[in-house]
Amino acid sequence: MDKDPLLQDLPESTAPQTEADNTAGQVQNVSLVRSAGINSIGNVLSRIIGMLRESLITYRFGASGYTSAYVAVSRVPKMVYELLIGGMLSAALVPVLSEYAGDDRKEEMDEILSTVLTLAGIVLFIVVVLLELSSRLVASLLLEFDTELLNVAVTLTRIIVPSIFIYGISGILQAFHYARQKFVYPSLGAPAHNLGMVLSIVLFAGQFGINTLAVGTVVAALSQLVVQLPGLKGFHYRFSLNWRHPAILRILHLYGPVIVSTLVSNIGTIIDANLASRTGEEAITWMANATFLTQLCVGLVSMAISLAVLPRLSQIDFAVELDRFKRTLASGLRLVLALIIPAGVGLLVLGKPIIELLFEHGAFEPSDTQQAWMALLCYLPGLPFSAIDLPLVFSFYSQKDTVTPVIVGIITVVLYVIVAPLLAFVADIGFLGLVLANSLQLIAHAVLMLILFNRRFGTLKGYGVVSTAFRSLGASVLVGASAWAGVIIIDRLMPTTSTLREIILVAIPMGLGTLAYMVGARLFRIRDINNLMDMLRARFSR
């Protein structure tokens, strides 16, 4: 019989040889797509509500020193979360907890999760208290603003810091759900988070001013935590400080190197915010607007697929099942490439109309749109590399290797710290120099991870990854041409500016681009996209 079309690019020495293996590979891909689909649905809801959130922020507060102060300060919970919980989630918690996910090990899972929650809760509480006491120092490290704006940043810091505790507990619960391959509850977290922020802006903006955004962050964190709780049915928490449990020791051992990487990354983030504040009060806001759009693509595609792949990879010993390990990762990489490349081309063509639609209202001026658009153009070269980087990093995490990604992370942060000031101030490009340096950092990170993957696990040649990239690029030419044609036609038919025109200028070219890619996927035989469309068609037909 014919090979599974998803695996036709495999060399004869590694391709499945039996009908049973062929069927298993097909089932694995369907399962992966379903898991990624659940994550993507949550991400889609999150991004839709997130667009509303960003539109409300720019409408009420525009691009100003106040919004830049909030953007900079809002990085504090993110940095601390990544240091204490976020990096641990993918590097240690999910890989280790996955080993205890069976029903026969429920008691052990309860004990491990209870211990993690207890220890993390104590550490997070202490960190929150320390940051509250040093809020002025934190704000001054992030920003080079005048006294008035710095005082605003200090107040924002004091309000927003308690969210760190909430984010931390929520992140641990997400790891618990991911380890059991229960993706629904984590997928609800991000939409609930953004909804909490939207409601806060609508209800409190008139009373609290810019402080509303900090209050909204705390409300959003609580919303994200609450939707995780129903998934804990059957779990029995008990206060435990048993840090000597073998699983806890393994988590700490795996996470040790990640702490170093996260510290270096946080230093880079602080330097980035400080440098951006020196290029103009609005620069941080413009960069955040552009980053929102690129992260929209990464979240919908790479993050959703990577989180679906990680538990599967964690249950494979590559020394015993190398082909299965590569096949699982390759299926994720192919799907990422097949989706992120046309998304990047779409942003290239429709980025400015999207920014106009989402942000150019109220206090956000056309000049702000132009600056955010320029930033987006400078971010786009790093987008596909950022997308494939996450599955590669997770492949090392799944095999309990946290050292290699840490070393690569440190190298690329140092690269950014060297290049960014040169481009921004010596070459006098301003904040766009910082954006270009960030794209270079993302490209370097992905390239280094791919080189190290090849040395550790062997090449992915023959698994269809490269051919999928070229096929997707070819089909994406149709996406760009169709979307561009749509923009030109609508510009001529609707020359007068209006909200309806802004919506149509995004919606119709986006729809044309999507249809063009579906046709291109057939023409260029992009098997992962075709199988995805066939699966969706079968699902809707039922």
CSV table of C-alpha atoms in Angstrom, one decimal, residues 108-122 172 235 237-245 248:
chain,number,residue,atom,x,y,z
A,108,GLU,CA,2.5,10.4,43.6
A,109,MET,CA,1.2,13.1,41.3
A,110,ASP,CA,-0.8,14.6,44.1
A,111,GLU,CA,2.2,14.6,46.4
A,112,ILE,CA,4.5,16.2,43.8
A,113,LEU,CA,2.0,18.9,42.8
A,114,SER,CA,1.2,19.7,46.4
A,115,THR,CA,4.9,20.1,47.1
A,116,VAL,CA,5.5,22.3,44.1
A,117,LEU,CA,2.6,24.5,44.9
A,118,THR,CA,3.7,24.9,48.6
A,119,LEU,CA,7.3,25.7,47.8
A,120,ALA,CA,6.4,28.0,44.9
A,121,GLY,CA,3.8,29.8,47.0
A,122,ILE,CA,6.4,30.6,49.7
A,172,ILE,CA,2.0,25.5,37.8
A,235,PHE,CA,-6.6,16.4,43.1
A,237,TYR,CA,-3.8,19.4,48.0
A,238,ARG,CA,-1.9,19.0,51.2
A,239,PHE,CA,0.7,21.3,52.6
A,240,SER,CA,4.1,19.7,51.9
A,241,LEU,CA,7.7,20.9,52.0
A,242,ASN,CA,9.1,17.5,50.9
A,243,TRP,CA,11.7,19.0,48.6
A,244,ARG,CA,13.7,15.8,48.8
A,245,HIS,CA,11.2,13.8,46.8
A,248,ILE,CA,11.2,17.5,43.0
